[in-house]
Amino acid sequence: MVLPVDRPVSVSTPVSSGASVTGGAPGATGTARVPGGSSAPVTSGSLPGSRKTYLIGSADGLRVPMREVVLSTGDSVILYDTSGPYTDAEQVTDVRRGLAPLRDAWIAARGDTEVYQGTAPEIRHGEGLRKPSPRRALPGRAVTQLAYARRGEVTPEMEFVALREGLPVETVRAEIAAGRAVLPANVNHPESEPMAIGRALLVKINANIGNSAVTSSIEEEVDKMVWATRWGADTVMDLSTGRDIHTTREWIIRNSPVPIGTVPIYQALEKAGGKAEELSWEIYRDTVIEQCEQGVDYMTVHAGVLLRYVPLTARRKTGIVSRGGSILAAWCLAHHQENFLYTHFAELCEILRAYDVTFSLGDGLRPGSIADANDAAQLAELATLGELTSVAWEHDVQVMIEGPGHVPMNKIKENVDLQRELCHDAPFYTLGPLTTDIAPGYDHITSAIGAAMIGWYGTAMLCYVTPKEHLGLPDRDDVKAGVIAYKIAAHAADLAKGHPGAQAWDDALSDARFDFRWTDQFHLALDPETAEAFHDETLPATPAKSAHFCSMCGPHFCSMKITQDVRRYAAEHGMGEIEAVDAGMREKSAEFAARGSHVYLPIAEA
Amino acid sequence: MVLPVDRPVSVSTPVSSGASVTGGAPGATGTARVPGGSSAPVTSGSLPGSRKTYLIGSADGLRVPMREVVLSTGDSVILYDTSGPYTDAEQVTDVRRGLAPLRDAWIAARGDTEVYQGTAPEIRHGEGLRKPSPRRALPGRAVTQLAYARRGEVTPEMEFVALREGLPVETVRAEIAAGRAVLPANVNHPESEPMAIGRALLVKINANIGNSAVTSSIEEEVDKMVWATRWGADTVMDLSTGRDIHTTREWIIRNSPVPIGTVPIYQALEKAGGKAEELSWEIYRDTVIEQCEQGVDYMTVHAGVLLRYVPLTARRKTGIVSRGGSILAAWCLAHHQENFLYTHFAELCEILRAYDVTFSLGDGLRPGSIADANDAAQLAELATLGELTSVAWEHDVQVMIEGPGHVPMNKIKENVDLQRELCHDAPFYTLGPLTTDIAPGYDHITSAIGAAMIGWYGTAMLCYVTPKEHLGLPDRDDVKAGVIAYKIAAHAADLAKGHPGAQAWDDALSDARFDFRWTDQFHLALDPETAEAFHDETLPATPAKSAHFCSMCGPHFCSMKITQDVRRYAAEHGMGEIEAVDAGMREKSAEFAARGSHVYLPIAEA
């Protein structure tokens, strides 16, 4: 998204030169470490050629960080920015303490919450971590953005979103009030920069991180969170299933500039000793409260996995592939009782309302293969999620709906249309979908295809898939590969939807490309470092970066070069007036020849 | 594509074990080198877990090579195979001599061609290369597959295609006769294994290779061709623009099991000293004849870049980005004459007919940015390509139509629909399209999205884009990345189109995944080596490959494991009869608990 230029802008930091900022500006890189013995610093510093810019709002302290790409022409392109203070060369971040709680004053000023003694366990290695007592709603109060929006109140969070999206604040409020958008913002995660998810807004992407019993450490996960937001993740889900779930999550939330999502059933199952049948509503409820107090912004709740739907999966090719869905299916079978998340859904709504935690109603019966797409089990659950959406809305709780999975291209639109109809326009949040099963190792691509399409059709947020999907846990490189693939999908969807301002980014890059402004092209790229590195593999010398050709064709065959000559020739001779062309053509032809017919300038002239 | 099992099959070679074949079977790897001092061997040997299988046809010597993946269950999956003899462990290939001319006997038996003294220049380092004198049609004869198909003749080439596609041979003949499919098969490239391109067939992909003035050698290009076909390229275009164009091409053609395409204007421009205005019909014609004699199977001809269309590009964001298009635009402007490819098109048809070279009518005015998509210049040229299609068909010459480029998702379908209407259902062959401009370094992904969609909408062949697009020349890794991304796009399109048999590949892989047959899953993957390597990064030990869980969740959280338990439980208790479920549920619940409620087996039991 590129903002119109007449917006109030405050630029806080000098632009970094493309050559020196890889790895961050001095003083901001490699200094902040997670305690516990890790030697891996959290990544910080500007992206090459970019600096942090702030849009100033009307609310107290409302400054919206944006990424400003400063071009060699003197122009700037201002882009949506998810990366938080880590990319601000003037801010020193310290993951041992956590980010500044920028929303604290706004939340307190509303006067509808109280601070209380929470129930959370001790945090390992948390000596320096800012860990305030939790807040919750005063009795009987709904402290959700949905409740405010329905009352016609514009919160600072909404204004922040409107500024960053380049949309009228009333649009943001109205979309939230109607349930067509959510603004996940737990009162206990004041560090987060507000963002919203809805079909009228830019398409968002989520990155999953989290350790498992088999691999990975807290330090790695915090760095993955920062790394994912650096490349554009709008939210991050912590799907940890191993030891130290609580501590890992605490570190992530205190340092996260984006909303954090979880799947509470994973931690509840740990508490139940890993035995699904020993789960209970009470264990689950306490786990949810613990996570609400920590600051989780949205939670995946598989309340639509009903007992009667489980047999619908028995003849599937790949059964139930959602972890949460399968845990609840096992519980339902073991007890022959209805899913306790369904039967206790109203109580769950009361809890989430007290913290403004957003429901992400999970698709526990999503298809795990092309063969199972859009089947009876999936669609039965979807209808139930629609029913639950209405219940949540009655409680003023924000809701989005999770979607598949594995779906061939010809069945993607049906998914969106059904979701929209059955779930009353609540935002859709899909995993991929993967459009074929044959490419393990490349599922960021099989799914980016489906994600781009489903985003175009109206899906509000796309959960990324990394190259390691189905094979292993993503490392840092995989996280980046997944985020980039999904930023591509989301932006392609924004373009196809005709989101105002979306194409300005493409236009700026294409202009730079056509003008052979190589460095500007790199800086405008979704991944400036890779673009420059790929260029340099073939033509590493600095002069090549101002060369009026590239290594694909060499100086004598460059089509862009030829076109520039055609255009210059056309401009000099008035050929811009297409209607007049034919009349004057013969004369112009002679002039062109007289000038030496140089359609390719020698390198020395370039 | 997976063939039905009742097809006659001849298996020539023992299956390779997954562990040993990476890098090829003994005796077939690393022995064949391109003379000229290179130390890089051409890649050969089976893919892991695959062996070469042959389908036997009715024509003399008609054996269709297929890739057979042999599973641990004893079942086989037979897949379309573009990789030629290089992946047959029983064949020894020698790039110094070239591949066996398998179509020679068929071509000679038709009795409509003559061998004559060609005009081609000397080949460098070509001492050992099989280099027969060229063939051409006897005077007045049309030796094209189109002419044969129109006369109702089923050629061995058509039968080969039908067997490999799993389609009735009459379908193949009828599609070619109607111009809806092409079978590019120059009589001077008898080494090629026949394939066809059309919307009723499997979606095909093309890989571009070729050196430029700046980089790359003949040896590298031959290896890239073999490498590209190993991963699934259905055709290869040699876009060389540097020195030794003729020699590079000769080595590629003599060793290529797939059709080779070129853009003759590149070589013609070399002959004109790199000066567009010094090009002439005569230089171009002689270049085309030289390439026809060498065995080029299809040629990109930018005959639709008309003088009056050139000014339509003057106000574009990125002008003319096609190299061929810009060269001809420059020529038109310099001479103020109509494009000589347009004015001499009938003569060109006569030449191509004599060798059965297929036209690939180039989109010289394709958009080079999102801003320029579907504009007047592009659509004007497309209408002219439709006009030329009719002319080519009058001469019995096969035709396909090239398409864009850079197109946002919402404008892709319009492209296909217009092409189909304006070009009378001639096969569409598109570059991507890229669905956004913002991701240089990742354009294999920006374009795989567009390619999958345009394939679904009816495009017959997708020209790949590598990660180096816009930045540099692709190396070996980039070629593979581009081919894999495009195989994904093509297969996703086949699935969405409902091509018979397409989904069987996905089903086989999903079955293996659900059964935790890890090795089968790797072997069925589009890229078995990467799938296995990614798995092994997290769980390298051999036992993990038979483990009933994976590193994403660990043994206690595996959803597939749980589902298997649910399914087994359901099967044991008759729950497959969904209607009967509810009645017996309470009883079953008790039984489940009595069995110990093991939804997760301990690792030792797995």
mmCIF file of N, CA and C in Angstrom, chain A residues 200-232:
data_model
loop_
_atom_site.group_PDB
_atom_site.id
_atom_site.type_symbol
_atom_site.label_atom_id
_atom_site.label_comp_id
_atom_site.label_asym_id
_atom_site.label_seq_id
_atom_site.Cartn_x
_atom_site.Cartn_y
_atom_site.Cartn_z
ATOM 1 N N ALA A 200 -12.583 -5.415 3.401
ATOM 2 C CA ALA A 200 -12.479 -4.060 2.860
ATOM 3 C C ALA A 200 -11.082 -3.473 3.061
ATOM 4 N N LEU A 201 -10.256 -4.199 3.801
ATOM 5 C CA LEU A 201 -8.917 -3.705 4.124
ATOM 6 C C LEU A 201 -7.882 -4.445 3.277
ATOM 7 N N LEU A 202 -6.625 -4.065 3.446
ATOM 8 C CA LEU A 202 -5.552 -4.806 2.791
ATOM 9 C C LEU A 202 -5.579 -6.255 3.283
ATOM 10 N N VAL A 203 -5.243 -7.176 2.389
ATOM 11 C CA VAL A 203 -5.180 -8.585 2.778
ATOM 12 C C VAL A 203 -3.981 -8.783 3.702
ATOM 13 N N LYS A 204 -4.207 -9.442 4.819
ATOM 14 C CA LYS A 204 -3.155 -9.651 5.813
ATOM 15 C C LYS A 204 -2.606 -11.069 5.729
ATOM 16 N N ILE A 205 -1.421 -11.243 6.328
ATOM 17 C CA ILE A 205 -0.850 -12.590 6.390
ATOM 18 C C ILE A 205 -0.423 -12.919 7.809
ATOM 19 N N ASN A 206 -0.516 -14.176 8.148
ATOM 20 C CA ASN A 206 -0.069 -14.657 9.451
ATOM 21 C C ASN A 206 1.098 -15.616 9.256
ATOM 22 N N ALA A 207 2.057 -15.544 10.185
ATOM 23 C CA ALA A 207 3.159 -16.511 10.205
ATOM 24 C C ALA A 207 3.046 -17.356 11.468
ATOM 25 N N ASN A 208 3.096 -18.668 11.298
ATOM 26 C CA ASN A 208 3.124 -19.564 12.449
ATOM 27 C C ASN A 208 4.549 -19.809 12.893
ATOM 28 N N ILE A 209 4.769 -19.718 14.205
ATOM 29 C CA ILE A 209 6.045 -20.151 14.758
ATOM 30 C C ILE A 209 5.719 -21.065 15.928
ATOM 31 N N GLY A 210 6.728 -21.462 16.672
ATOM 32 C CA GLY A 210 6.460 -22.292 17.846
ATOM 33 C C GLY A 210 7.329 -23.517 17.866
ATOM 34 N N ASN A 211 7.791 -23.838 19.066
ATOM 35 C CA ASN A 211 8.633 -25.026 19.194
ATOM 36 C C ASN A 211 7.769 -26.251 19.457
ATOM 37 N N SER A 212 8.384 -27.401 19.290
ATOM 38 C CA SER A 212 7.675 -28.653 19.551
ATOM 39 C C SER A 212 8.515 -29.477 20.503
ATOM 40 N N ALA A 213 8.015 -30.644 20.838
ATOM 41 C CA ALA A 213 8.764 -31.519 21.727
ATOM 42 C C ALA A 213 10.086 -31.937 21.100
ATOM 43 N N VAL A 214 10.147 -31.858 19.782
ATOM 44 C CA VAL A 214 11.309 -32.420 19.098
ATOM 45 C C VAL A 214 12.446 -31.414 18.943
ATOM 46 N N THR A 215 12.102 -30.140 18.771
ATOM 47 C CA THR A 215 13.144 -29.220 18.335
ATOM 48 C C THR A 215 12.865 -27.793 18.794
ATOM 49 N N SER A 216 13.858 -26.922 18.678
ATOM 50 C CA SER A 216 13.714 -25.471 18.783
ATOM 51 C C SER A 216 13.691 -24.941 20.220
ATOM 52 N N SER A 217 14.151 -23.691 20.376
ATOM 53 C CA SER A 217 14.273 -23.066 21.691
ATOM 54 C C SER A 217 13.478 -21.775 21.761
ATOM 55 N N ILE A 218 13.332 -21.251 22.984
ATOM 56 C CA ILE A 218 12.631 -19.970 23.172
ATOM 57 C C ILE A 218 13.307 -18.867 22.369
ATOM 58 N N GLU A 219 14.628 -18.820 22.463
ATOM 59 C CA GLU A 219 15.377 -17.770 21.780
ATOM 60 C C GLU A 219 15.092 -17.781 20.285
ATOM 61 N N GLU A 220 15.112 -18.983 19.729
ATOM 62 C CA GLU A 220 14.853 -19.084 18.288
ATOM 63 C C GLU A 220 13.465 -18.584 17.943
ATOM 64 N N GLU A 221 12.501 -18.897 18.814
ATOM 65 C CA GLU A 221 11.122 -18.517 18.489
ATOM 66 C C GLU A 221 10.921 -17.007 18.566
ATOM 67 N N VAL A 222 11.551 -16.350 19.571
ATOM 68 C CA VAL A 222 11.448 -14.887 19.646
ATOM 69 C C VAL A 222 12.074 -14.261 18.405
ATOM 70 N N ASP A 223 13.219 -14.780 18.021
ATOM 71 C CA ASP A 223 13.858 -14.227 16.828
ATOM 72 C C ASP A 223 13.015 -14.492 15.582
ATOM 73 N N LYS A 224 12.387 -15.663 15.514
ATOM 74 C CA LYS A 224 11.523 -15.952 14.357
ATOM 75 C C LYS A 224 10.350 -14.973 14.286
ATOM 76 N N MET A 225 9.809 -14.615 15.461
ATOM 77 C CA MET A 225 8.696 -13.657 15.480
ATOM 78 C C MET A 225 9.149 -12.310 14.925
ATOM 79 N N VAL A 226 10.298 -11.823 15.436
ATOM 80 C CA VAL A 226 10.806 -10.533 14.961
ATOM 81 C C VAL A 226 11.140 -10.616 13.470
ATOM 82 N N TRP A 227 11.739 -11.717 13.097
ATOM 83 C CA TRP A 227 12.145 -11.952 11.703
ATOM 84 C C TRP A 227 10.918 -11.985 10.790
ATOM 85 N N ALA A 228 9.863 -12.664 11.218
ATOM 86 C CA ALA A 228 8.651 -12.771 10.405
ATOM 87 C C ALA A 228 8.018 -11.396 10.204
ATOM 88 N N THR A 229 7.982 -10.567 11.270
ATOM 89 C CA THR A 229 7.367 -9.242 11.125
ATOM 90 C C THR A 229 8.262 -8.321 10.291
ATOM 91 N N ARG A 230 9.573 -8.562 10.335
ATOM 92 C CA ARG A 230 10.495 -7.771 9.514
ATOM 93 C C ARG A 230 10.132 -7.895 8.034
ATOM 94 N N TRP A 231 9.730 -9.097 7.625
ATOM 95 C CA TRP A 231 9.432 -9.331 6.209
ATOM 96 C C TRP A 231 7.964 -9.126 5.876
ATOM 97 N N GLY A 232 7.147 -8.849 6.899
ATOM 98 C CA GLY A 232 5.781 -8.456 6.570
ATOM 99 C C GLY A 232 4.660 -9.224 7.233
#
